[in-house]
Short mmCIF file of C-alpha atoms in Angstrom, two decimals:
data_model
loop_
_atom_site.label_atom_id
_atom_site.label_comp_id
_atom_site.label_asym_id
_atom_site.label_seq_id
_atom_site.Cartn_x
_atom_site.Cartn_y
_atom_site.Cartn_z
CA GLN L 2 0.00 0.00 0.00
CA LYS L 3 1.32 3.40 -0.96
CA GLU L 4 1.66 5.98 1.78
CA VAL L 5 -0.60 8.41 -0.07
CA GLU L 6 -3.34 7.52 -2.53
CA GLN L 7 -4.81 10.00 -4.98
CA ASP L 8 -7.14 9.38 -7.90
CA PRO L 9 -5.25 10.53 -11.01
CA GLY L 10 -8.44 11.46 -12.86
CA PRO L 11 -8.61 13.04 -15.33
CA LEU L 12 -11.33 15.32 -14.02
CA SER L 13 -13.12 17.63 -16.45
CA VAL L 14 -15.59 20.28 -15.29
CA PRO L 15 -17.27 23.37 -16.77
CA GLU L 16 -16.21 26.83 -15.74
CA GLY L 17 -17.87 27.92 -12.50
CA ALA L 18 -18.21 24.40 -11.09
CA ILE L 19 -17.13 23.39 -7.61
CA VAL L 20 -14.23 20.96 -7.79
CA SER L 21 -13.46 18.40 -5.10
CA LEU L 22 -10.05 16.74 -5.00
CA ASN L 23 -9.18 14.08 -2.45
CA CYS L 24 -6.36 12.02 -1.00
CA THR L 25 -6.23 9.22 1.53
CA TYR L 26 -3.19 8.19 3.50
CA SER L 27 -2.10 5.33 5.68
CA ASN L 28 0.44 6.81 8.10
CA SER L 29 -1.31 8.22 11.16
CA ALA L 30 1.88 10.13 12.06
CA PHE L 31 1.30 12.64 9.25
CA GLN L 32 0.39 16.01 10.76
CA TYR L 33 1.08 18.56 8.03
CA PHE L 34 -0.84 18.54 4.79
CA MET L 35 -0.30 20.47 1.61
CA TRP L 36 -1.77 20.90 -1.81
CA TYR L 37 0.46 21.77 -4.74
CA ARG L 38 -0.62 22.86 -8.21
CA GLN L 39 1.52 21.83 -11.14
CA TYR L 40 1.10 23.14 -14.66
CA SER L 41 2.39 20.98 -17.47
CA ARG L 42 6.17 20.49 -17.23
CA LYS L 43 6.48 23.15 -14.54
CA GLY L 44 7.50 22.91 -10.92
CA PRO L 45 4.85 22.24 -8.26
CA GLU L 46 3.55 25.44 -6.68
CA LEU L 47 2.35 25.44 -3.08
CA LEU L 48 -1.36 26.28 -2.80
CA MET L 49 -2.43 25.35 0.71
CA TYR L 50 -0.66 24.31 3.92
CA THR L 51 -2.62 22.97 6.89
CA TYR L 52 -1.83 21.41 10.22
CA SER L 53 -3.81 18.56 11.78
CA SER L 54 -7.59 18.31 11.34
CA GLY L 55 -9.84 21.14 10.29
CA ASN L 56 -10.52 23.53 7.46
CA LYS L 57 -8.50 26.31 5.91
CA GLU L 58 -9.80 28.76 3.37
CA ASP L 59 -7.86 30.97 0.97
CA GLY L 60 -9.90 32.77 -1.65
CA ARG L 61 -11.62 30.21 -3.85
CA PHE L 62 -9.67 27.33 -2.28
CA THR L 63 -10.63 25.38 0.85
CA ALA L 64 -8.54 22.59 2.31
CA GLN L 65 -10.06 20.06 4.70
CA VAL L 66 -8.29 17.48 6.82
CA ASP L 67 -9.99 14.62 8.62
CA LYS L 68 -7.27 12.79 10.52
CA SER L 69 -9.69 10.26 12.00
CA SER L 70 -10.50 9.06 8.50
CA LYS L 71 -7.01 9.78 7.10
CA TYR L 72 -8.64 11.79 4.35
CA ILE L 73 -7.88 15.23 2.98
CA SER L 74 -9.72 17.34 0.43
CA LEU L 75 -9.23 20.45 -1.64
CA PHE L 76 -12.29 22.33 -2.85
CA ILE L 77 -12.12 24.89 -5.63
CA ARG L 78 -15.11 27.21 -5.91
CA ASP L 79 -16.06 29.06 -9.09
CA SER L 80 -13.46 27.13 -11.04
CA GLN L 81 -11.72 28.91 -13.91
CA PRO L 82 -9.96 27.62 -17.04
CA SER L 83 -6.74 28.91 -15.48
CA ASP L 84 -7.23 26.31 -12.71
CA SER L 85 -6.56 23.56 -15.27
CA ALA L 86 -3.50 21.78 -13.90
CA THR L 87 -2.44 18.73 -11.94
CA TYR L 88 -3.11 18.97 -8.22
CA LEU L 89 -0.85 17.03 -5.88
CA CYS L 90 -1.48 16.39 -2.24
CA ALA L 91 1.54 16.09 0.03
CA MET L 92 2.06 15.46 3.70
CA PHE L 93 4.75 14.89 6.30
CA SER L 94 5.36 14.03 9.91
CA ASP L 95 7.10 16.24 12.44
CA ARG L 96 8.73 13.33 14.25
CA GLY L 97 10.61 10.13 13.74
CA SER L 98 13.04 9.06 11.07
CA THR L 99 10.93 10.57 8.29
CA LEU L 100 11.04 14.07 9.83
CA GLY L 101 10.25 16.63 7.18
CA ARG L 102 10.17 14.24 4.24
CA LEU L 103 7.26 15.03 1.94
CA TYR L 104 5.10 12.18 0.72
CA PHE L 105 3.18 12.98 -2.45
CA GLY L 106 0.06 11.61 -4.06
CA ARG L 107 0.24 10.82 -7.77
CA GLY L 108 -1.69 13.97 -8.66
CA THR L 109 -5.15 14.58 -10.14
CA GLN L 110 -5.30 16.14 -13.59
CA LEU L 111 -8.02 18.79 -13.73
CA THR L 112 -9.41 20.49 -16.83
CA VAL L 113 -11.87 23.38 -16.53
CA TRP L 114 -13.51 24.13 -19.84
CA PRO L 115 -15.11 27.48 -20.69
CA ASP Q 30 8.99 32.34 -9.58
CA SER Q 31 9.82 30.22 -6.54
CA GLY Q 32 13.41 31.47 -6.32
CA VAL Q 33 14.84 27.96 -6.82
CA THR Q 34 16.98 27.83 -9.96
CA GLN Q 35 17.75 24.67 -11.88
CA THR Q 36 19.99 24.10 -14.87
CA PRO Q 37 19.86 22.80 -17.51
CA LYS Q 38 16.15 22.98 -18.30
CA HIS Q 39 16.36 20.30 -20.96
CA LEU Q 40 18.96 17.63 -21.59
CA ILE Q 41 19.16 14.81 -24.12
CA THR Q 42 21.85 12.21 -23.71
CA ALA Q 43 22.64 8.63 -24.68
CA THR Q 44 22.43 5.50 -22.58
CA GLY Q 45 25.53 4.84 -20.54
CA GLN Q 46 26.41 8.51 -20.24
CA ARG Q 47 26.72 10.68 -17.17
CA VAL Q 48 25.05 14.02 -16.53
CA THR Q 49 25.07 16.62 -13.77
CA LEU Q 50 22.03 18.65 -12.78
CA ARG Q 51 22.55 21.85 -10.85
CA CYS Q 52 20.36 23.63 -8.32
CA SER Q 53 20.59 26.96 -6.53
CA PRO Q 54 18.22 27.17 -3.57
CA ARG Q 55 16.23 30.23 -2.54
CA SER Q 56 18.26 32.84 -0.75
CA GLY Q 57 18.49 31.89 2.90
CA ASP Q 58 17.34 28.31 2.46
CA LEU Q 59 19.64 25.69 3.95
CA SER Q 60 17.89 22.51 2.79
CA VAL Q 61 17.94 21.19 -0.74
CA TYR Q 62 15.80 18.29 -1.88
CA TRP Q 63 15.88 16.30 -5.12
CA TYR Q 64 12.81 14.65 -6.58
CA GLN Q 65 12.26 12.58 -9.70
CA GLN Q 66 8.96 12.76 -11.55
CA SER Q 67 8.05 10.23 -14.19
CA LEU Q 68 4.69 9.45 -15.74
CA ASP Q 69 4.31 6.08 -14.07
CA GLN Q 70 5.83 6.86 -10.66
CA GLY Q 71 4.75 10.38 -9.82
CA LEU Q 72 7.01 12.50 -7.61
CA GLN Q 73 9.64 10.37 -5.91
CA PHE Q 74 11.87 11.73 -3.18
CA LEU Q 75 15.53 11.07 -3.88
CA ILE Q 76 17.63 12.85 -1.28
CA GLN Q 77 17.84 15.85 1.05
CA TYR Q 78 20.83 17.91 2.13
CA TYR Q 79 20.84 20.38 4.98
CA ASN Q 80 23.66 22.89 5.24
CA GLY Q 81 26.05 20.64 3.36
CA GLU Q 82 25.20 17.39 5.12
CA GLU Q 83 23.04 14.55 3.85
CA ARG Q 84 19.82 14.67 5.89
CA ALA Q 85 17.55 12.02 4.41
CA LYS Q 86 17.71 9.52 1.60
CA GLY Q 87 14.81 8.16 -0.36
CA ASN Q 88 14.56 6.05 -3.48
CA ILE Q 89 17.87 7.10 -4.94
CA LEU Q 90 19.67 4.58 -7.13
CA GLU Q 91 23.32 3.73 -6.48
CA ARG Q 92 24.13 5.15 -9.94
CA PHE Q 93 22.93 8.53 -8.70
CA SER Q 94 24.74 10.76 -6.24
CA ALA Q 95 24.33 14.26 -4.95
CA GLN Q 96 26.15 16.83 -2.90
CA GLN Q 97 25.59 20.27 -1.45
CA PHE Q 98 28.46 22.72 -1.60
CA PRO Q 99 29.52 25.37 0.96
CA ASP Q 100 27.65 28.04 -1.01
CA LEU Q 101 24.56 25.79 -0.59
CA HIS Q 102 24.06 25.02 -4.26
CA SER Q 103 23.59 21.36 -5.02
CA GLU Q 104 24.37 18.97 -7.82
CA LEU Q 105 22.73 15.68 -8.73
CA ASN Q 106 24.96 13.34 -10.68
CA LEU Q 107 23.35 10.62 -12.77
CA SER Q 108 25.66 7.98 -14.26
CA SER Q 109 25.38 4.88 -16.45
CA LEU Q 110 22.13 6.32 -17.69
CA GLU Q 111 19.33 4.02 -18.78
CA LEU Q 112 16.22 4.71 -20.82
CA GLY Q 113 14.15 4.45 -17.65
CA ASP Q 114 16.00 7.39 -16.13
CA SER Q 115 14.19 9.74 -18.50
CA ALA Q 116 12.15 12.00 -16.24
CA LEU Q 117 11.72 15.46 -14.81
CA TYR Q 118 14.16 16.08 -11.98
CA PHE Q 119 13.09 18.71 -9.49
CA CYS Q 120 15.12 20.50 -6.92
CA ALA Q 121 13.35 22.07 -3.96
CA SER Q 122 14.55 24.09 -1.02
CA SER Q 123 13.43 25.13 2.43
CA VAL Q 124 14.77 27.13 5.34
CA GLY Q 125 14.91 24.31 7.87
CA ARG Q 126 15.68 20.62 8.04
CA GLY Q 127 12.04 19.64 8.15
CA GLY Q 128 9.09 19.84 10.45
CA SER Q 129 6.47 22.41 11.26
CA GLY Q 130 6.57 25.62 9.32
CA ASN Q 131 9.09 24.21 6.88
CA THR Q 132 7.61 25.23 3.54
CA ILE Q 133 9.25 23.54 0.58
CA TYR Q 134 9.54 25.43 -2.71
CA PHE Q 135 10.20 23.74 -6.03
CA GLY Q 136 12.24 24.80 -9.01
CA GLU Q 137 11.07 24.47 -12.60
CA GLY Q 138 12.81 21.15 -13.12
CA SER Q 139 15.37 19.64 -15.46
CA TRP Q 140 13.86 17.51 -18.19
CA LEU Q 141 16.19 14.58 -18.93
CA THR Q 142 15.70 12.42 -21.99
CA VAL Q 143 17.88 9.35 -22.39
CA VAL Q 144 17.98 7.93 -25.91
#
């Protein structure tokens, strides 16, 4: 079992739709959760950074973490064609031998069509 | 622009050859990370250096090696290249060694094609 599981999609939605992206993980030691956006052949760009369970909102983006279910989500409201990219979840633990090492999902490819 | 600089951006080389990828971290960042991204494997952690010392090692092949120099730039050396080594190689950097508040920023990547 991989540490982090993410449906690769592809996901295609019309402009203005609400997009839901999800990851599950197996290591209960993970405490810090991130979402990166990656445009084709570009470096991943950090979108959201959250700690432990709860919600965090930033503009049209909302990140949710449910540690009891080992499940994290990213919601994009009023999606735009410029949101078309691959979205990668990532997480790490603050303790143990894997301190600071980021574990990534495979990424979900999103297309928002006008 | 993340502030992490990688060179070269594109590289085509033959099997059996050796290449060196270079990375300059963001100003003030002490940690450098190397990741490999291929279509079938996603982003794979290779190795981390912190202030010149190896900090963590991931799925890095024995044919690959890396180092971080006193000026904090890093190089990833790939030798005896195989077709399967064709991938995007990303460098990332952060201020700390890891842990809370340690945001990791990625460069634009070096696209390696082995023919």
